[in-house]
Structure formats: C-alpha cells, structure tokens
C-alpha cells in the first residue's frame, strides 16, 4: 500500500505538504558561495554566510555592495507505468542583494573590539518555479475510484465528490448502496495525463551585526524576515482513447492553490580562529514563525451522458476557500570548519542539523488546533544532517577557481503510519563550480550549479478502502541547471 500523504497535488486542508514545503530549503545567495557549495559557515566575508552563520559578518574589512541575478532551466522527467514524459521551464530571478557597512572601532585598535559590521539584504532560500507532466494509456485505475469510494463512505466534499456528481461522473447504485462510475463499468482502459505547474519563492530579508574581537573571535546575530509565496495549478485529464467506455468520453479536474505569508526568525553564530589558517564556526537558527494564507479552488469538466443517456459537456466549480494559519518550522544548527592555505586557496565544510518532525501547524483561522496533523508530521518526518563542501584555488592574484558539493538527505522516515514511505531514500544533490575576478574595488563572480532530485508521487489520492485497486506511483526526476552572476563593489 502507498501513502496518500505522498501526494502534494490534491490538497485543500493544511497538512504535511505545507509543513515540509516551507521548512525544507537550500540557501541561494551569491555566485561565490554558490560555486563553493554554500559551505560558508566558518568562512564569512560573503553575505550568503550571514544566512548561515551571522558571525561571518565580522570578517569583513571593508564595506560592500553586491547583487546576484540568476538564469536557469528546471527540467522534470516523469515515468508513469513505463511511459516517459519530460517538461522544462526557464527562470530568471535575483538571488541576492546586500549591503555591508564595515565600521572600525573608535580607537582604530587591532586588539579588543576591532570592528562592528552591519549588513542588510536578502538571500533567496527556495525557488518553486517548475512544470511537469506525466501520463499513460490503458489504465487499470481512475481518479474517479477515489471519489466513488469516498461517496460510498458518505465522505462528500464540495471540492471533489460533489463536482463529480454534478457533472454526471458518479452514479448511485441504490440496490447495493454504493456509488460507481462508468469507467469501472467498462473495465477501465482509459488514458490519463496529469500536468502540474508551480511558481513561487521563499526570500529571507536579513538585518545583521557582526563583531570582530582581536581578529580571532567573531560573534554575530541577525533577524530574518521571510516572504513566502507559492502557487500551484494542476490538470488531471482522463479520456476514452479507445472508444470502449459507454456514456463517457472525458473528464478534466483542475485545482488551484495559492499560499502567501510572512515569517520571522533569529540567528546567533560564532567563529573562532585557533590559528590564523583555521576557522571553526557554530550557529543556531530559531524556528521560523510563519503567518500563512491559503486560497484553494477546484473545477470539474466532463463530456459524459446525463441521467437520460444524452451526451453533453458539463462543468462544476467548487466554492472559493480561504484560510489563515500559522506554521513553526524546525530549529537549525550548523557546525563549520575552514582551512585557508595562505596565498593558494581554501577548503570549507558545513554540517547542518534539522529535525523536520518538529515542524508544527498552529492557530487555524477558525480555531482549529491541528493535533492530528502535527502527530502525523512527527511520525512521518525525521532529523537530517545536510552536508556542504567547497573549495577555492587562487589561480592568479586576480582570478579564483571554485568547486562545491551539497547533499540534502530525505526528510522522510522509512516507515510511518504502518507502511513504507516511497521517498525515504530520496535525496537532493548539488554539484557546482565557478570562478571569480577581482581588481581594485570591483569583483565579478560566476557560478554553475547542477541539481538532481528524484521523488515518487501519486497523481491522485488512493481510495480510502481496498474495494478499488491502489493507483500506481510516478517517478519524477528533476534536474536544474543554474548560472549565477554576482557583481560587487568594495569601498
């Protein structure tokens, strides 16, 4: 048996998908950091580091203004019942804009408190822009199985079952007291296709301060304001390609979900140099406290026969649903180390810990307390250790070559709610490289990042009972190719 909560595409109520969507992210800042696997927790001197360990702000020796545009392609290959379909989308965005003011102490001392640096700016944490499509022929199950099974159990929804009823896709067998549909009566064999389009982002706006003591100890703190936006549109189409289903030609079920909101968090960090070449860092991020708003609607289209057997086109719309709620994401902690080879380059590594099972939905707009949903979150998700590794080689006094790797393990437990989870072994890997050029008060960095991610999902929910066959899962292989450019000015 598969798990219904593996589906991110047919959700109305707030649930596990929301908790993970806004808790699981990979920082995307400057091109230098991006080329080096974002392993900047102990390095500092780059605004991306402020989002990882704000103590890195203390390592600035001069003021700085930078911005980072990014261009990329997101491609998804879907395999469903042996059929492969690919869709892709190009995206342009700004991943970073920041200003750092380096403020030496009044006595210009190189001991004690050497400087206090202040930074303001934003880093992109997640990009939701994607399109994907999956489909197959000669099906042995249908989305209508889920609706008919729910209707038989008297689980009617204005967003699902009622729409199928109003468009002549569900029928009532009063003798056996069950609901059924024409596709099952014909023994299935229909064609099926699902397209999903997502848009949005998570941006973090940071106000930070970093303190430099004796050029050995650096302490920093920051306040982050989160701007989150997510929009998802799906279209599920089933049609009688072989013309062997009486009273049914096609159905199309559309969903629209829009989530927007803001959040806030805090970060504390420390970097210490036991010797000048070695840097050790540690930081803690509070949970992000979100206030979110969901808008949800569905529409059903059909070409089917009515109760008189007359074929026609029908349409039914759900009510407009809007709901407010809060979300608390997991706490994060990072340990970092970097070694600088004077005049030659450096190596850096970050290990980040987060327990996704501690995410919590809170304070629904109608007073709902999400006790059951939070219990499921605690059972389904687990703690993970994210690894980021990066290096830089000084090819000349002006040119640097860089490379990096990031590994983000699956946040899913292998077993939950009595069954195996299909995405327990899923992981996201990022391979990156780039170069930088510096002269005087100007610098230019470029990075290329290749991201791979494989997940399994149902195209529609599984029926609540075993009366109908469980639907097959689709495999979605995502690859991202992104090129980042950073222009910076030191003064």
Coordinates of C-alpha atoms in Angstrom, one line a residue:
X1 CA 0.0 0.0 0.0
X2 CA 1.2 3.5 -0.8
X3 CA 0.6 6.6 1.2
X4 CA -1.9 9.3 0.4
X5 CA 0.2 12.0 2.0
X6 CA 2.9 11.4 -0.6
X7 CA 0.7 13.5 -2.9
X8 CA 1.4 17.2 -3.0
X9 CA -1.1 17.9 -5.8
X10 CA -4.6 17.4 -4.4
X11 CA -4.5 19.2 -1.0
X12 CA -7.1 21.5 0.4
X13 CA -6.6 21.3 4.1
X14 CA -3.3 22.3 5.7
X15 CA -1.1 19.2 6.2
X16 CA 2.3 17.6 5.9
X17 CA 2.9 19.0 2.5
X18 CA 2.7 22.6 3.8
X19 CA 4.9 21.9 6.8
X20 CA 7.7 20.4 4.5
X21 CA 7.3 22.9 1.7
X22 CA 8.2 25.9 3.9
X23 CA 10.7 24.2 6.2
X24 CA 12.9 22.4 3.6
X25 CA 15.1 24.8 1.7
X26 CA 18.7 25.3 0.4
X27 CA 20.1 28.8 0.7
X28 CA 20.8 30.5 -2.6
X29 CA 22.9 33.7 -2.3
X30 CA 26.0 35.0 -4.1
X31 CA 27.8 33.3 -7.0
X32 CA 31.0 32.8 -5.0
X33 CA 29.1 30.9 -2.3
X34 CA 27.0 29.0 -4.8
X35 CA 30.1 27.8 -6.7
X36 CA 31.6 26.6 -3.4
X37 CA 28.6 24.5 -2.3
X38 CA 27.4 27.3 0.1
X39 CA 29.9 26.0 2.6
X40 CA 30.4 29.4 4.2
X41 CA 29.5 28.8 7.9
X42 CA 33.1 29.3 9.0
X43 CA 34.4 31.4 6.1
X44 CA 32.4 34.6 6.4
X45 CA 33.1 37.7 4.3
X46 CA 30.2 36.9 2.0
X47 CA 26.6 37.9 2.5
X48 CA 25.4 34.3 2.0
X49 CA 27.3 33.4 5.2
X50 CA 25.1 35.8 7.1
X51 CA 22.2 33.5 6.4
X52 CA 24.2 30.5 7.7
X53 CA 26.3 32.0 10.5
X54 CA 25.9 35.7 11.1
X55 CA 29.4 35.8 12.8
X56 CA 30.7 35.8 9.3
X57 CA 29.8 39.4 9.0
X58 CA 32.6 40.2 11.5
X59 CA 35.2 39.1 8.9
X60 CA 34.5 42.0 6.5
X61 CA 37.4 44.5 6.4
X62 CA 35.6 46.9 4.0
X63 CA 32.1 48.0 3.1
X64 CA 30.5 46.1 0.2
X65 CA 27.5 46.3 -2.2
X66 CA 26.6 43.2 -4.2
X67 CA 23.7 41.8 -6.3
X68 CA 23.2 38.4 -7.9
X69 CA 21.0 37.7 -10.9
X70 CA 20.4 34.0 -11.8
X71 CA 19.3 32.3 -15.0
X72 CA 18.4 28.6 -15.2
X73 CA 16.4 25.7 -16.5
X74 CA 14.3 23.3 -14.5
X75 CA 13.6 20.0 -16.2
X76 CA 11.4 17.2 -14.9
X77 CA 11.3 13.7 -16.4
X78 CA 8.3 11.7 -15.3
X79 CA 8.0 8.0 -15.6
X80 CA 4.5 6.6 -15.1
X81 CA 3.6 3.0 -15.9
X82 CA 6.7 2.8 -18.1
X83 CA 5.7 5.9 -20.1
X84 CA 8.3 8.7 -20.0
X85 CA 7.3 12.4 -20.4
X86 CA 9.6 15.5 -20.0
X87 CA 8.7 19.1 -19.4
X88 CA 11.0 22.0 -18.6
X89 CA 10.9 25.7 -17.7
X90 CA 13.4 28.6 -17.9
X91 CA 13.6 31.0 -15.0
X92 CA 15.2 34.3 -14.3
X93 CA 15.5 35.7 -10.7
X94 CA 17.6 37.7 -8.3
X95 CA 19.1 35.5 -5.6
X96 CA 20.8 38.2 -3.6
X97 CA 21.0 41.9 -3.0
X98 CA 23.0 43.2 0.0
X99 CA 25.0 46.0 1.6
X100 CA 27.5 45.7 4.4
X101 CA 29.0 48.6 6.3
X102 CA 32.4 47.9 7.9
X103 CA 32.7 50.2 11.0
X104 CA 36.2 50.2 12.7
X105 CA 36.3 50.8 16.4
X106 CA 36.8 54.4 17.6
X107 CA 40.4 53.8 18.7
X108 CA 41.3 52.0 15.5
X109 CA 42.7 49.2 17.6
X110 CA 43.8 45.8 16.4
X111 CA 43.1 44.3 19.8
X112 CA 39.9 44.0 21.8
X113 CA 36.9 45.0 19.7
X114 CA 38.4 45.7 16.3
X115 CA 35.2 46.4 14.3
X116 CA 31.4 46.3 14.3
X117 CA 29.9 45.5 10.9
X118 CA 26.3 45.9 9.9
X119 CA 24.6 44.2 7.0
X120 CA 21.2 44.4 5.3
X121 CA 20.0 42.5 2.3
X122 CA 18.2 39.4 1.1
X123 CA 19.0 35.9 0.1
X124 CA 16.7 33.5 -1.8
X125 CA 16.1 30.3 0.1
X126 CA 13.9 28.4 -2.4
X127 CA 12.6 28.7 -5.9
X128 CA 9.3 26.8 -6.6
X129 CA 9.1 27.5 -10.4
X130 CA 8.6 24.2 -12.2
X131 CA 6.4 22.4 -14.7
X132 CA 5.9 18.7 -15.0
X133 CA 3.7 16.3 -16.9
X134 CA 3.0 12.5 -16.5
X135 CA 0.7 10.2 -18.3
X136 CA -0.1 6.7 -19.6
X137 CA -2.6 4.7 -21.6
X138 CA -4.7 1.6 -20.9
X139 CA -5.1 2.4 -17.2
X140 CA -6.4 0.0 -14.6
X141 CA -7.5 2.6 -12.1
X142 CA -9.0 6.1 -12.1
X143 CA -9.2 9.3 -10.1
X144 CA -13.0 8.5 -10.0
X145 CA -12.2 5.4 -7.9
X146 CA -11.2 7.8 -5.1
X147 CA -14.3 9.9 -5.5
X148 CA -16.7 6.9 -5.7
X149 CA -15.2 5.3 -2.6
X150 CA -15.5 8.4 -0.6
X151 CA -19.1 8.9 -1.7
X152 CA -19.9 5.4 -0.7
X153 CA -18.5 6.1 2.8
X154 CA -20.6 9.3 2.8
X155 CA -17.4 11.5 2.7
X156 CA -18.7 14.2 0.4
X157 CA -16.7 17.3 -0.3
X158 CA -17.7 20.5 -2.2
X159 CA -14.2 20.4 -3.8
X160 CA -14.2 16.8 -5.0
X161 CA -17.2 14.4 -4.8
X162 CA -19.9 17.0 -5.3
X163 CA -18.3 18.2 -8.5
X164 CA -18.2 14.7 -10.0
X165 CA -21.8 14.2 -9.1
X166 CA -22.8 17.5 -10.7
X167 CA -21.0 16.6 -13.9
X168 CA -22.5 13.1 -14.3
X169 CA -19.3 11.2 -13.4
X170 CA -20.6 9.5 -10.3
X171 CA -23.7 7.3 -10.1
X172 CA -25.7 5.8 -7.2
X173 CA -26.4 2.1 -7.1
X174 CA -29.4 2.2 -4.7
X175 CA -29.7 -1.6 -4.6
X176 CA -26.2 -2.2 -3.3
X177 CA -25.9 1.2 -1.6
X178 CA -22.7 2.1 -3.3
X179 CA -21.5 4.8 -5.8
X180 CA -19.8 3.9 -9.0
X181 CA -18.6 5.4 -12.3
X182 CA -18.8 4.4 -16.0
X183 CA -15.0 3.8 -16.4
X184 CA -15.1 1.0 -13.9
X185 CA -18.2 -0.4 -15.5
X186 CA -16.3 -0.7 -18.8
X187 CA -13.3 -2.4 -17.2
X188 CA -11.1 0.7 -17.4
X189 CA -8.6 1.0 -20.3
X190 CA -8.8 4.8 -20.5
X191 CA -5.9 7.2 -21.0
X192 CA -4.7 9.5 -18.3
X193 CA -2.4 12.6 -18.1
X194 CA -1.5 15.0 -15.3
X195 CA 0.2 18.3 -15.6
X196 CA 1.5 20.4 -12.7
X197 CA 2.7 24.0 -12.7
X198 CA 4.2 25.6 -9.6
X199 CA 5.5 29.1 -9.1
X200 CA 6.9 31.0 -6.1
X201 CA 9.8 31.6 -3.8
X202 CA 11.0 31.9 -0.2
X203 CA 13.0 35.0 0.3
X204 CA 14.8 36.0 3.5
X205 CA 15.5 39.6 4.3
X206 CA 18.2 40.0 6.9
X207 CA 19.3 42.7 9.3
X208 CA 22.6 41.6 10.9
X209 CA 25.5 42.7 13.1
X210 CA 28.9 41.1 13.4
X211 CA 31.7 41.8 16.0
X212 CA 35.4 41.3 15.5
X213 CA 37.5 40.7 18.6
X214 CA 41.3 40.5 18.2
X215 CA 40.9 39.1 14.6
X216 CA 40.4 35.7 16.4
X217 CA 36.8 35.7 17.7
X218 CA 33.8 36.8 15.7
X219 CA 30.2 36.9 17.1
X220 CA 27.2 37.7 15.1
X221 CA 23.4 38.0 15.3
X222 CA 20.7 38.5 12.7
X223 CA 16.9 39.0 12.4
X224 CA 15.3 37.4 9.4
X225 CA 12.0 38.4 7.8
X226 CA 10.6 35.8 5.5
X227 CA 8.5 36.5 2.4
X228 CA 6.9 33.3 1.1
X229 CA 4.7 32.8 -2.0
X230 CA 3.6 29.5 -3.6
X231 CA 1.1 28.9 -6.4
X232 CA 0.2 25.5 -7.8
X233 CA -2.1 24.7 -10.7
X234 CA -2.9 21.1 -11.7
X235 CA -4.9 19.5 -14.5
X236 CA -5.8 15.8 -14.4
X237 CA -7.3 14.5 -17.7
X238 CA -8.8 11.1 -18.3
X239 CA -10.3 10.2 -21.7
X240 CA -11.6 7.2 -23.7
X241 CA -8.9 7.0 -26.3
X242 CA -10.0 3.5 -27.4
X243 CA -13.7 4.4 -27.6
X244 CA -14.9 1.5 -25.5
X245 CA -16.5 3.2 -22.5
X246 CA -20.2 3.8 -22.8
X247 CA -21.6 7.1 -21.6
X248 CA -18.2 8.6 -21.0
X249 CA -15.7 10.5 -23.3
X250 CA -13.5 12.5 -21.0
X251 CA -13.1 14.3 -17.6
X252 CA -10.8 17.1 -16.5
X253 CA -10.2 18.0 -12.9
X254 CA -8.4 21.3 -12.2
X255 CA -7.0 22.5 -8.9
X256 CA -5.7 25.9 -7.9
X257 CA -3.7 26.5 -4.6
X258 CA -2.1 29.8 -3.6
X259 CA -0.2 30.2 -0.4
X260 CA 1.3 33.5 0.7
X261 CA 2.6 34.9 4.0
X262 CA 5.4 36.2 6.1
X263 CA 7.6 34.9 8.9
X264 CA 10.4 35.9 11.2
X265 CA 13.4 34.1 12.8
X266 CA 16.6 34.9 14.6
X267 CA 20.2 33.6 14.2
X268 CA 23.2 33.6 16.5
X269 CA 26.7 32.5 15.5
X270 CA 30.4 32.4 16.5
X271 CA 33.6 31.9 14.5
X272 CA 37.0 31.3 16.2
X273 CA 40.5 31.1 14.8
X274 CA 42.7 28.9 17.0
X275 CA 45.4 29.7 14.4
X276 CA 45.2 32.1 11.5
X277 CA 44.7 29.4 8.9
X278 CA 42.0 27.5 10.7
X279 CA 38.4 28.8 11.3
X280 CA 35.8 27.0 13.3
X281 CA 32.2 28.1 13.3
X282 CA 28.9 27.3 15.0
X283 CA 25.4 28.8 14.6
X284 CA 21.8 28.3 15.8
X285 CA 18.7 29.4 13.9
X286 CA 15.4 29.7 15.7
X287 CA 12.3 28.2 14.1
X288 CA 10.7 30.5 11.5
X289 CA 7.3 31.6 12.7
X290 CA 5.0 31.9 9.7
X291 CA 1.6 33.5 9.3
X292 CA 0.2 31.9 6.1
X293 CA -2.9 32.3 4.0
X294 CA -4.3 29.6 1.6
X295 CA -6.6 30.1 -1.3
X296 CA -8.0 26.9 -2.8
X297 CA -10.4 26.2 -5.7
X298 CA -11.3 23.2 -7.9
X299 CA -13.2 22.8 -11.2
X300 CA -14.5 19.6 -12.9
X301 CA -15.2 19.3 -16.6
X302 CA -16.8 16.3 -18.2
X303 CA -18.1 15.0 -21.5
X304 CA -20.5 12.3 -20.4
X305 CA -24.1 11.2 -20.6
X306 CA -26.7 12.6 -18.2
X307 CA -29.5 10.6 -16.5
X308 CA -31.3 10.4 -19.8
X309 CA -28.3 9.0 -21.6
X310 CA -27.8 12.2 -23.6
X311 CA -24.1 13.0 -24.1
X312 CA -23.0 16.6 -23.3
X313 CA -20.4 18.8 -21.8
X314 CA -20.7 19.7 -18.2
X315 CA -18.8 21.9 -15.7
X316 CA -18.9 22.4 -12.0
X317 CA -17.0 24.8 -9.7
X318 CA -16.1 24.4 -6.1
X319 CA -16.6 27.2 -3.6
X320 CA -13.9 29.7 -3.0
X321 CA -11.9 28.7 0.0
X322 CA -9.6 31.0 2.0
X323 CA -7.9 30.0 5.3
X324 CA -5.3 31.5 7.6
X325 CA -3.0 29.6 9.9
X326 CA 0.5 29.6 11.4
X327 CA 3.4 27.3 10.9
X328 CA 6.5 26.9 13.0
X329 CA 9.5 25.3 11.2
X330 CA 12.3 23.3 12.9
X331 CA 15.2 24.8 14.6
X332 CA 18.5 24.5 12.7
X333 CA 22.1 24.2 14.0
X334 CA 25.3 24.3 11.9
X335 CA 28.9 23.3 12.7
X336 CA 31.5 24.5 10.3
X337 CA 35.3 24.4 9.6
X338 CA 37.5 26.0 7.0
X339 CA 41.2 25.9 6.4
X340 CA 42.9 28.7 4.5
X341 CA 46.1 28.0 2.5
X342 CA 47.7 31.4 2.6
X343 CA 48.1 32.7 -1.0
X344 CA 46.9 29.5 -2.5
X345 CA 43.2 28.8 -1.6
X346 CA 40.9 27.2 0.9
X347 CA 38.7 24.3 1.8
X348 CA 35.5 24.6 3.8
X349 CA 32.8 22.2 5.1
X350 CA 29.4 22.8 6.8
X351 CA 27.2 20.2 8.6
X352 CA 23.7 21.4 9.2
X353 CA 21.2 19.6 11.5
X354 CA 17.4 20.0 11.4
X355 CA 14.6 17.8 12.7
X356 CA 11.6 18.1 10.3
X357 CA 9.4 16.1 12.7
X358 CA 9.3 19.1 15.0
X359 CA 7.5 21.3 12.5
X360 CA 4.1 22.4 13.8
X361 CA 0.9 23.8 12.3
X362 CA -0.7 26.3 14.7
X363 CA -3.7 28.5 15.2
X364 CA -6.1 27.9 12.4
X365 CA -8.3 30.8 11.4
X366 CA -11.3 29.0 12.8
X367 CA -9.6 28.0 16.0
X368 CA -8.5 24.6 14.7
X369 CA -5.5 23.2 16.6
X370 CA -4.0 20.7 14.1
X371 CA -3.4 18.0 16.8
X372 CA -3.8 15.1 14.3
X373 CA -1.8 16.8 11.6
X374 CA 1.1 17.5 14.0
X375 CA 1.1 13.9 15.2
X376 CA 1.4 12.8 11.6
X377 CA 4.3 15.2 11.0
X378 CA 6.2 13.9 14.0
X379 CA 5.8 10.3 12.7
X380 CA 6.4 10.9 9.0
X381 CA 9.4 13.2 9.1
X382 CA 12.8 12.7 10.7
X383 CA 16.0 14.6 11.6
X384 CA 18.7 15.0 8.9
X385 CA 22.2 16.2 8.5
X386 CA 22.9 18.3 5.5
X387 CA 26.5 18.4 4.1
X388 CA 28.1 21.3 2.2
X389 CA 31.7 21.2 1.0
X390 CA 33.5 23.8 -1.0
X391 CA 37.0 24.8 -2.2
X392 CA 38.7 27.7 -3.8
X393 CA 42.0 27.9 -5.7
X394 CA 43.8 31.2 -6.4
X395 CA 45.0 30.8 -9.9
X396 CA 46.4 34.3 -10.1
X397 CA 46.3 37.3 -7.9
X398 CA 43.1 38.3 -9.6
X399 CA 41.4 35.0 -10.6
X400 CA 40.0 32.3 -8.4
X401 CA 38.7 28.9 -9.4
X402 CA 36.0 27.2 -7.2
X403 CA 34.0 24.0 -6.8
X404 CA 31.5 22.6 -4.4
X405 CA 29.1 19.8 -3.4
X406 CA 25.9 19.7 -1.4
X407 CA 24.0 16.7 -0.1
X408 CA 20.5 17.0 1.4
X409 CA 19.1 13.7 2.6
X410 CA 15.4 12.8 2.6
X411 CA 13.4 14.2 5.5
X412 CA 11.1 11.1 5.4
X413 CA 11.2 8.2 7.8
X414 CA 11.4 4.8 6.1
X415 CA 8.3 3.6 7.9
X416 CA 5.3 5.8 9.0
X417 CA 1.6 5.1 9.8
X418 CA 2.2 1.4 9.4
X419 CA 3.6 1.4 5.8
X420 CA 6.8 2.1 3.9
X421 CA 7.4 5.6 2.6
X422 CA 8.4 5.8 -1.1
X423 CA 10.6 8.9 -0.6
X424 CA 12.6 7.6 2.3
X425 CA 15.7 7.2 0.2
X426 CA 15.2 10.4 -1.9
X427 CA 18.0 12.9 -1.7
X428 CA 18.9 16.2 -3.3
X429 CA 22.5 16.7 -4.6
X430 CA 24.1 19.8 -5.9
X431 CA 27.4 19.9 -7.9
X432 CA 28.8 23.4 -8.5
X433 CA 31.8 25.2 -9.9
X434 CA 32.8 28.7 -10.9
X435 CA 35.4 31.5 -11.0
X436 CA 35.9 35.0 -9.7
X437 CA 37.7 38.1 -10.8
X438 CA 38.9 40.8 -8.5
X439 CA 40.6 44.1 -9.3
X440 CA 40.7 47.2 -7.0
X441 CA 37.3 47.8 -5.6
X442 CA 35.3 45.7 -8.1
X443 CA 34.7 42.0 -8.3
X444 CA 32.8 39.7 -10.6
X445 CA 31.8 36.0 -9.8
X446 CA 30.1 33.4 -11.9
X447 CA 28.9 30.0 -10.8
X448 CA 27.2 27.0 -12.4
X449 CA 25.1 24.7 -10.3
X450 CA 23.7 21.3 -11.3
X451 CA 21.0 19.9 -9.1
X452 CA 19.5 16.4 -9.1
X453 CA 16.5 15.3 -7.2
X454 CA 14.2 12.2 -7.5
X455 CA 10.8 11.8 -5.8
X456 CA 7.8 9.5 -6.1
X457 CA 4.2 10.7 -6.0
X458 CA 0.7 9.6 -6.7
X459 CA -1.1 11.5 -9.5
X460 CA -4.2 11.4 -7.4
X461 CA -5.1 10.1 -3.9
X462 CA -5.6 6.4 -3.2
X463 CA -9.1 5.3 -2.4
X464 CA -9.8 5.0 1.4
X465 CA -10.8 1.3 1.2
X466 CA -9.4 -1.7 -0.6
X467 CA -12.5 -2.1 -2.8
X468 CA -10.6 -0.3 -5.6
X469 CA -7.1 -1.0 -6.8
X470 CA -4.4 1.3 -5.4
X471 CA -3.1 3.7 -8.1
X472 CA 0.5 3.5 -9.3
X473 CA 3.1 6.0 -8.3
X474 CA 5.0 8.1 -10.8
X475 CA 8.7 8.8 -10.6
X476 CA 9.8 12.5 -11.0
X477 CA 13.5 13.1 -11.8
X478 CA 14.3 16.8 -11.5
X479 CA 17.4 18.4 -12.9
X480 CA 18.3 22.1 -12.5
X481 CA 20.9 24.0 -14.4
X482 CA 21.5 27.4 -13.0
X483 CA 24.1 30.1 -13.8
X484 CA 24.6 32.8 -11.2
X485 CA 26.4 36.2 -11.7
X486 CA 27.5 38.4 -8.8
X487 CA 28.7 42.0 -9.3
X488 CA 30.3 43.5 -6.2
X489 CA 31.8 46.8 -5.2
X490 CA 34.1 47.3 -2.2
X491 CA 34.7 50.7 -0.7

